[in-house]
Short mmCIF file of C-alpha atoms in Angstrom, two decimals:
data_model
loop_
_atom_site.label_atom_id
_atom_site.label_comp_id
_atom_site.label_asym_id
_atom_site.label_seq_id
_atom_site.Cartn_x
_atom_site.Cartn_y
_atom_site.Cartn_z
CA UNK A 21 -45.94 67.38 134.22
CA UNK A 22 -49.61 67.22 134.88
CA UNK A 23 -49.01 66.29 138.36
CA UNK A 24 -48.34 69.98 138.71
CA UNK A 25 -51.28 71.75 137.64
CA UNK A 26 -53.86 72.93 140.00
CA UNK A 27 -56.85 70.79 140.81
CA UNK A 28 -59.44 73.03 139.52
CA UNK A 29 -56.97 72.63 136.05
CA UNK A 30 -57.36 68.69 136.43
CA UNK A 31 -61.68 68.59 137.16
CA UNK A 32 -61.71 71.08 133.89
CA UNK A 33 -59.44 68.47 131.76
CA UNK A 34 -61.38 65.54 133.84
CA UNK A 35 -64.52 67.62 133.00
CA UNK A 36 -64.22 66.24 129.13
CA UNK A 37 -64.18 62.66 129.55
CA UNK A 38 -67.01 59.84 129.87
CA UNK A 39 -67.92 59.44 133.43
CA UNK A 40 -66.49 55.52 133.45
CA UNK A 41 -63.04 57.35 132.27
CA UNK A 42 -62.54 59.96 134.76
CA UNK A 43 -63.57 56.97 137.67
CA UNK A 44 -60.58 55.22 135.86
CA UNK A 45 -58.29 57.73 137.16
CA UNK A 46 -58.72 57.31 141.01
CA UNK A 47 -56.51 54.22 140.36
CA UNK A 48 -53.04 56.97 139.46
CA UNK A 49 -52.25 58.09 142.92
CA UNK A 50 -53.49 59.06 145.93
CA UNK A 51 -54.20 62.30 144.76
CA UNK A 52 -56.43 61.19 142.00
CA UNK A 53 -58.00 59.14 144.34
CA UNK A 54 -61.09 61.64 145.19
CA UNK A 55 -60.52 64.23 142.44
CA UNK A 56 -62.97 62.49 140.01
CA UNK A 57 -65.92 62.60 142.76
CA UNK A 58 -65.62 66.68 141.98
CA UNK A 59 -66.40 66.86 138.53
CA UNK A 60 -69.39 68.85 137.56
CA UNK A 61 -69.90 67.19 134.12
CA UNK A 62 -70.88 63.36 133.76
CA UNK A 63 -71.47 61.73 130.51
CA UNK A 64 -72.84 58.15 130.46
CA UNK A 65 -72.99 56.12 127.37
CA UNK A 66 -73.43 52.26 126.51
CA UNK A 67 -74.96 50.79 123.65
CA UNK A 68 -74.24 46.79 124.35
CA UNK A 69 -77.09 45.46 125.89
CA UNK A 70 -74.90 42.56 127.33
CA UNK A 71 -73.23 45.06 129.57
CA UNK A 72 -76.23 47.55 130.76
CA UNK A 73 -76.68 45.60 134.38
CA UNK A 74 -72.66 46.83 134.64
CA UNK A 75 -73.49 50.05 133.10
CA UNK A 76 -75.86 51.31 135.46
CA UNK A 77 -74.07 49.81 138.48
CA UNK A 78 -71.36 52.06 137.72
CA UNK A 79 -73.59 55.20 136.57
CA UNK A 80 -75.31 54.95 140.42
CA UNK A 81 -71.96 54.75 142.20
CA UNK A 82 -70.54 57.80 140.19
CA UNK A 83 -74.08 59.37 141.51
CA UNK A 84 -73.70 58.15 144.63
CA UNK A 85 -69.82 59.36 145.40
CA UNK A 86 -70.51 63.00 144.49
CA UNK A 87 -69.23 65.59 147.09
CA UNK A 88 -70.29 68.61 144.88
CA UNK A 89 -74.11 70.25 145.36
CA UNK A 90 -74.48 70.75 141.44
CA UNK A 91 -73.90 69.37 138.41
CA UNK A 92 -73.39 71.66 135.45
CA UNK A 93 -74.04 68.62 132.77
CA UNK A 94 -75.70 65.71 132.42
CA UNK A 95 -75.57 63.19 129.13
CA UNK A 96 -77.24 59.97 129.24
CA UNK A 97 -77.31 57.86 125.84
CA UNK A 98 -77.88 53.95 126.41
CA UNK A 99 -80.76 51.49 125.17
CA UNK A 100 -83.72 51.43 126.92
CA UNK A 101 -83.90 47.72 129.13
CA UNK A 102 -84.92 48.61 132.51
CA UNK A 103 -87.03 52.12 132.89
CA UNK A 104 -87.02 51.87 136.50
CA UNK A 105 -83.24 52.06 136.75
CA UNK A 106 -83.18 54.88 134.08
CA UNK A 107 -85.95 56.91 136.26
CA UNK A 108 -84.30 56.65 139.44
CA UNK A 109 -80.56 57.73 137.31
CA UNK A 110 -82.69 60.85 136.01
CA UNK A 111 -84.14 61.64 139.40
CA UNK A 112 -81.02 61.32 141.01
CA UNK A 113 -79.55 63.45 138.63
CA UNK A 114 -82.09 66.42 138.66
CA UNK A 115 -81.33 65.98 142.42
CA UNK A 116 -77.78 67.97 142.06
CA UNK A 117 -79.72 71.08 140.23
CA UNK A 118 -78.23 69.99 136.88
CA UNK A 119 -78.37 72.60 133.97
CA UNK A 120 -77.85 71.03 130.77
CA UNK A 121 -78.96 67.98 130.51
CA UNK A 122 -79.32 65.89 127.04
CA UNK A 123 -81.18 62.39 126.90
CA UNK A 124 -80.64 59.80 124.48
CA UNK A 125 -82.50 56.56 124.56
CA UNK A 126 -83.36 53.56 122.29
CA UNK A 127 -86.32 51.93 122.98
CA UNK A 128 -86.48 48.07 122.95
CA UNK A 129 -90.33 47.39 123.85
CA UNK A 130 -93.38 49.98 124.58
CA UNK A 131 -91.90 53.39 125.42
CA UNK A 132 -92.29 55.13 128.96
CA UNK A 133 -93.38 58.07 130.57
CA UNK A 134 -89.80 60.31 131.55
CA UNK A 135 -90.13 61.43 135.13
CA UNK A 136 -92.59 64.31 135.21
CA UNK A 137 -89.73 66.29 137.55
CA UNK A 138 -87.52 66.19 134.10
CA UNK A 139 -89.63 69.32 133.04
CA UNK A 140 -90.39 71.40 136.12
CA UNK A 141 -86.96 71.82 137.06
CA UNK A 142 -86.45 75.34 137.92
CA UNK A 143 -82.25 74.62 137.15
CA UNK A 144 -82.82 73.65 133.83
CA UNK A 145 -81.43 75.97 130.59
CA UNK A 146 -80.20 73.70 127.76
CA UNK A 147 -82.39 70.56 127.29
CA UNK A 148 -81.64 67.84 124.85
CA UNK A 149 -83.68 65.06 124.08
CA UNK A 150 -83.47 62.13 121.35
CA UNK A 151 -85.92 60.02 120.47
CA UNK A 152 -88.01 60.52 123.16
CA UNK A 153 -92.13 59.95 122.28
CA UNK A 154 -93.74 60.41 125.40
CA UNK A 155 -94.13 64.09 126.47
CA UNK A 156 -96.38 65.56 129.30
CA UNK A 157 -99.29 68.46 128.50
CA UNK A 158 -97.83 71.03 130.24
CA UNK A 159 -93.93 72.42 131.55
CA UNK A 160 -92.66 74.34 133.95
CA UNK A 161 -89.25 75.28 133.25
CA UNK A 162 -88.53 79.19 134.59
CA UNK A 163 -84.61 78.87 133.57
CA UNK A 164 -84.78 77.28 129.81
CA UNK A 165 -82.58 78.98 127.25
CA UNK A 166 -82.13 76.36 124.92
CA UNK A 167 -84.40 73.10 123.75
CA UNK A 168 -82.99 70.52 120.80
CA UNK A 169 -85.62 67.78 119.86
CA UNK A 170 -84.18 65.03 117.77
CA UNK A 171 -86.30 62.01 116.48
CA UNK A 172 -88.96 62.84 118.78
CA UNK A 173 -92.92 63.02 118.20
CA UNK A 174 -94.49 65.58 118.97
CA UNK A 175 -97.91 65.73 121.06
CA UNK A 176 -100.76 67.45 119.07
CA UNK A 177 -100.38 71.08 118.00
CA UNK A 178 -102.09 72.70 120.60
CA UNK A 179 -100.56 70.58 123.24
CA UNK A 180 -97.03 71.65 121.60
CA UNK A 181 -98.17 75.30 122.42
CA UNK A 182 -99.18 74.73 125.59
CA UNK A 183 -96.18 73.09 126.77
CA UNK A 184 -93.56 75.76 125.34
CA UNK A 185 -96.04 78.47 127.38
CA UNK A 186 -94.23 76.77 130.11
CA UNK A 187 -91.35 77.93 129.15
CA UNK A 188 -90.71 81.70 128.98
CA UNK A 189 -87.37 82.61 128.58
CA UNK A 190 -86.75 80.32 125.63
CA UNK A 191 -84.34 81.92 123.13
CA UNK A 192 -82.84 78.70 120.46
CA UNK A 193 -85.72 76.03 119.57
CA UNK A 194 -83.96 73.01 117.65
CA UNK A 195 -86.68 70.63 115.81
CA UNK A 196 -84.51 68.24 113.79
CA UNK A 197 -86.35 65.17 112.63
CA UNK A 198 -89.42 65.35 114.27
CA UNK A 199 -93.26 64.95 113.53
CA UNK A 200 -96.46 65.74 115.25
CA UNK A 201 -98.71 62.76 116.53
CA UNK A 202 -101.80 65.19 114.49
CA UNK A 203 -99.55 65.40 111.47
CA UNK A 204 -101.54 63.02 109.52
CA UNK A 205 -104.20 64.84 109.87
CA UNK A 206 -102.88 67.66 108.30
CA UNK A 207 -102.40 65.96 104.97
CA UNK A 208 -106.11 64.84 104.89
CA UNK A 209 -107.56 68.10 105.85
CA UNK A 210 -108.70 70.77 103.32
CA UNK A 211 -105.92 72.65 102.45
CA UNK A 212 -106.23 76.19 102.52
CA UNK A 213 -106.67 78.04 99.24
CA UNK A 214 -105.12 81.75 100.49
CA UNK A 215 -102.86 82.67 102.97
CA UNK A 216 -103.07 82.30 106.33
CA UNK A 217 -102.40 85.66 107.80
CA UNK A 218 -101.36 85.16 111.67
CA UNK A 219 -102.73 88.55 112.92
CA UNK A 220 -106.02 87.08 112.61
CA UNK A 221 -105.17 84.32 114.56
CA UNK A 222 -105.26 84.46 118.87
CA UNK A 223 -102.84 84.35 120.26
CA UNK A 224 -101.11 83.71 123.60
CA UNK A 225 -97.62 84.30 122.50
CA UNK A 226 -96.05 80.90 124.04
CA UNK A 227 -92.65 81.79 123.06
CA UNK A 228 -91.95 85.48 123.83
CA UNK A 229 -88.19 85.41 124.00
CA UNK A 230 -87.21 83.06 121.21
CA UNK A 231 -84.66 84.55 118.61
CA UNK A 232 -83.70 81.18 116.91
CA UNK A 233 -85.52 78.56 115.39
CA UNK A 234 -84.41 75.78 113.59
CA UNK A 235 -86.92 72.96 111.69
CA UNK A 236 -84.73 70.48 109.72
CA UNK A 237 -86.37 67.24 108.52
CA UNK A 238 -90.18 67.65 110.29
CA UNK A 239 -93.18 66.39 108.92
CA UNK A 240 -95.18 69.48 110.04
CA UNK A 241 -98.56 69.70 110.34
CA UNK A 242 -101.50 72.81 108.52
CA UNK A 243 -103.68 74.68 110.12
CA UNK A 244 -104.13 77.52 112.07
CA UNK A 245 -102.31 76.18 115.11
CA UNK A 246 -99.02 75.92 112.88
CA UNK A 247 -99.35 79.10 111.16
CA UNK A 248 -99.85 80.50 115.14
CA UNK A 249 -96.33 78.64 116.31
CA UNK A 250 -94.65 81.00 113.88
CA UNK A 251 -96.91 83.80 115.42
CA UNK A 252 -95.94 83.41 118.95
CA UNK A 253 -92.46 84.12 118.29
CA UNK A 254 -92.69 88.36 117.90
CA UNK A 255 -88.64 88.69 118.39
CA UNK A 256 -87.28 85.21 116.25
CA UNK A 257 -84.41 86.83 114.93
CA UNK A 258 -83.16 84.21 112.88
CA UNK A 259 -84.94 81.16 111.06
CA UNK A 260 -83.61 78.25 109.33
CA UNK A 261 -85.69 75.64 107.13
CA UNK A 262 -84.24 72.53 106.15
CA UNK A 263 -86.08 69.96 104.12
CA UNK A 264 -89.59 70.50 105.78
CA UNK A 265 -92.35 69.19 104.39
CA UNK A 266 -95.87 71.34 104.52
CA UNK A 267 -98.39 68.10 103.25
CA UNK A 268 -100.78 69.77 100.98
CA UNK A 269 -100.81 73.23 102.13
CA UNK A 270 -101.32 75.36 98.90
CA UNK A 271 -99.54 78.73 100.63
CA UNK A 272 -98.30 79.37 103.88
CA UNK A 273 -97.94 82.88 105.38
CA UNK A 274 -95.05 83.38 107.86
CA UNK A 275 -94.79 87.03 109.84
CA UNK A 276 -91.68 87.83 111.71
CA UNK A 277 -91.33 91.30 112.11
CA UNK A 278 -88.07 91.50 114.02
CA UNK A 279 -86.64 88.60 112.00
CA UNK A 280 -82.87 89.17 110.49
CA UNK A 281 -81.66 86.42 108.97
CA UNK A 282 -83.41 83.49 106.85
CA UNK A 283 -81.94 80.20 105.86
CA UNK A 284 -83.81 77.60 103.59
CA UNK A 285 -82.61 74.51 102.64
CA UNK A 286 -85.33 72.42 100.31
CA UNK A 287 -83.02 70.11 98.27
CA UNK A 288 -85.38 67.17 98.37
CA UNK A 289 -88.61 68.65 99.33
CA UNK A 290 -91.72 67.72 96.82
CA UNK A 291 -94.11 69.83 99.01
CA UNK A 292 -95.37 72.44 96.10
CA UNK A 293 -96.38 74.91 98.57
CA UNK A 294 -96.30 78.62 98.38
CA UNK A 295 -94.49 79.92 101.37
CA UNK A 296 -94.15 83.81 102.10
CA UNK A 297 -92.38 85.18 104.43
CA UNK A 298 -92.93 89.16 105.19
CA UNK A 299 -89.76 90.97 108.05
CA UNK A 300 -89.31 94.46 107.73
CA UNK A 301 -85.50 93.89 108.78
CA UNK A 302 -84.14 90.48 107.04
CA UNK A 303 -80.77 91.23 106.77
CA UNK A 304 -79.17 88.17 104.99
CA UNK A 305 -80.81 85.52 103.16
CA UNK A 306 -79.66 82.08 101.98
CA UNK A 307 -81.23 79.23 99.48
CA UNK A 308 -80.22 76.09 98.70
CA UNK A 309 -82.53 73.96 96.65
CA UNK A 310 -84.16 73.11 93.57
CA UNK A 311 -87.31 75.10 93.64
CA UNK A 312 -90.22 72.92 94.16
CA UNK A 313 -91.35 75.39 96.98
CA UNK A 314 -92.65 79.00 95.55
CA UNK A 315 -90.48 81.48 98.41
CA UNK A 316 -91.75 85.06 98.08
CA UNK A 317 -89.78 87.07 100.10
CA UNK A 318 -92.35 90.35 101.39
CA UNK A 319 -88.68 92.46 103.00
CA UNK A 320 -86.65 95.51 101.17
CA UNK A 321 -84.28 95.14 103.91
CA UNK A 322 -82.02 92.68 102.76
CA UNK A 323 -77.99 92.95 102.56
CA UNK A 324 -76.43 89.54 101.95
CA UNK A 325 -78.19 87.16 99.58
CA UNK A 326 -77.05 83.60 98.20
CA UNK A 327 -78.86 81.83 96.53
CA UNK A 328 -77.57 78.06 94.92
CA UNK A 329 -79.89 76.10 92.55
CA UNK A 330 -79.46 73.07 92.65
CA UNK A 331 -79.92 69.33 91.18
CA UNK A 332 -79.59 70.91 87.84
CA UNK A 333 -79.84 67.42 86.09
CA UNK A 334 -82.57 66.15 87.91
CA UNK A 335 -84.76 69.52 86.59
CA UNK A 336 -83.93 68.66 83.34
CA UNK A 337 -85.18 65.10 83.85
CA UNK A 338 -88.24 66.26 85.01
CA UNK A 339 -88.86 69.10 82.68
CA UNK A 340 -89.17 71.54 85.45
CA UNK A 341 -86.69 74.26 83.41
CA UNK A 342 -89.01 76.88 82.78
CA UNK A 343 -90.77 76.59 86.47
CA UNK A 344 -87.85 76.81 88.15
CA UNK A 345 -86.14 79.79 85.56
CA UNK A 346 -89.78 81.70 86.26
CA UNK A 347 -89.54 81.09 90.20
CA UNK A 348 -85.75 81.68 90.12
CA UNK A 349 -86.16 85.27 88.80
CA UNK A 350 -89.08 85.85 91.17
CA UNK A 351 -86.23 85.26 93.87
CA UNK A 352 -83.76 87.02 92.72
CA UNK A 353 -85.87 90.42 92.05
CA UNK A 354 -86.90 90.13 95.77
CA UNK A 355 -83.12 90.66 96.49
CA UNK A 356 -82.41 92.94 93.87
CA UNK A 357 -81.89 96.00 96.68
CA UNK A 358 -79.49 93.36 98.49
CA UNK A 359 -75.65 95.11 98.47
CA UNK A 360 -74.27 91.30 98.31
CA UNK A 361 -75.45 88.62 95.68
CA UNK A 362 -73.79 85.42 95.67
CA UNK A 363 -75.17 82.98 92.88
CA UNK A 364 -73.37 79.53 92.36
CA UNK A 365 -72.85 78.16 88.94
CA UNK A 366 -75.81 76.12 88.75
CA UNK A 367 -78.08 79.08 89.37
CA UNK A 368 -76.52 81.03 86.50
CA UNK A 369 -76.41 78.33 84.17
CA UNK A 370 -80.41 78.00 84.70
CA UNK A 371 -81.19 81.78 84.53
CA UNK A 372 -78.80 82.02 81.16
CA UNK A 373 -80.68 78.45 79.88
CA UNK A 374 -84.13 80.62 80.37
CA UNK A 375 -82.31 83.76 78.61
CA UNK A 376 -81.47 81.69 75.51
CA UNK A 377 -84.62 79.56 75.62
CA UNK A 378 -86.41 83.07 74.88
CA UNK A 379 -83.94 84.32 72.58
CA UNK A 380 -84.15 81.67 69.93
CA UNK A 381 -87.75 81.66 69.99
CA UNK A 382 -87.74 85.80 69.80
CA UNK A 383 -85.01 85.01 66.90
CA UNK A 384 -87.47 82.80 65.50
CA UNK A 385 -90.37 84.72 65.27
CA UNK A 386 -88.26 87.30 63.48
CA UNK A 387 -87.31 85.16 60.92
CA UNK A 388 -90.89 84.23 60.04
#
């Protein structure tokens, strides 16, 4: 029976429930009456605007009744109908030395500034922000190790670098469907015709401990600051690029000496940029896309490689068979030292189609 479980086990079970459901358990019995007050994880979520006032009242009550000095995880998801109430709840949560903080706000009206002490909380180790459009220029998060930003409007390139310089222990950074305020400037600026070598740029190494970086569906500005962004990750071990847009850039050089794993997906990308990735320790490489972007790997240490050319029908309709076959050939040759090479059926068909075309042309010349 659940009643025979110790309090520690019951609290662990309650920690997976939304705060309003954990609160409801107080009516079960005398033992359960105050048990919910000791839960260290709090999840608040309400998407019905007509329930916002009631939702905030119950959230404030749950925070006021805490009898534990620390909150491990705090999550808030709601419409932004009252900025003062939201900021008060955030500030209250931060006073409990929260470690894992998640915030998802859907704005109804003008976006607001989040409490500045959210970006100067010394106990934060994990930070998840979604649909946030206002960031301070500086941060002081000495123990932050993981950041995930989704659907966010990021500050200017240099401001972002300055912001991350206040997170010296950051190890994992995920940017999903984000774009920079000056991204449009990157599109209209004169593209650089040659690769930009990051070793020639001054760097303050704003992300000295970053080991994992994932960019998904991001509209990225192009310029020295963006190149420097990759250069400021000397310990980067895993890099994931999914459906990223590089603007009008013709060539980009990314050098990451400690990189071990590289994952690229650009099935819907149409940038036409040439991306050169240099890493002497790359062991694993995975590509999925239709090769609209040219990728060059400057590495002879690849052990496991997987190449999947998708959208074969689209490639044929666009008349890009020769272009894709040429890029695919170069990519496979750059993985020729791999011990394990996996090619999808579509990838093999593109290869054989190119060989077949060359063979027919050669036979035709012989016949003539």
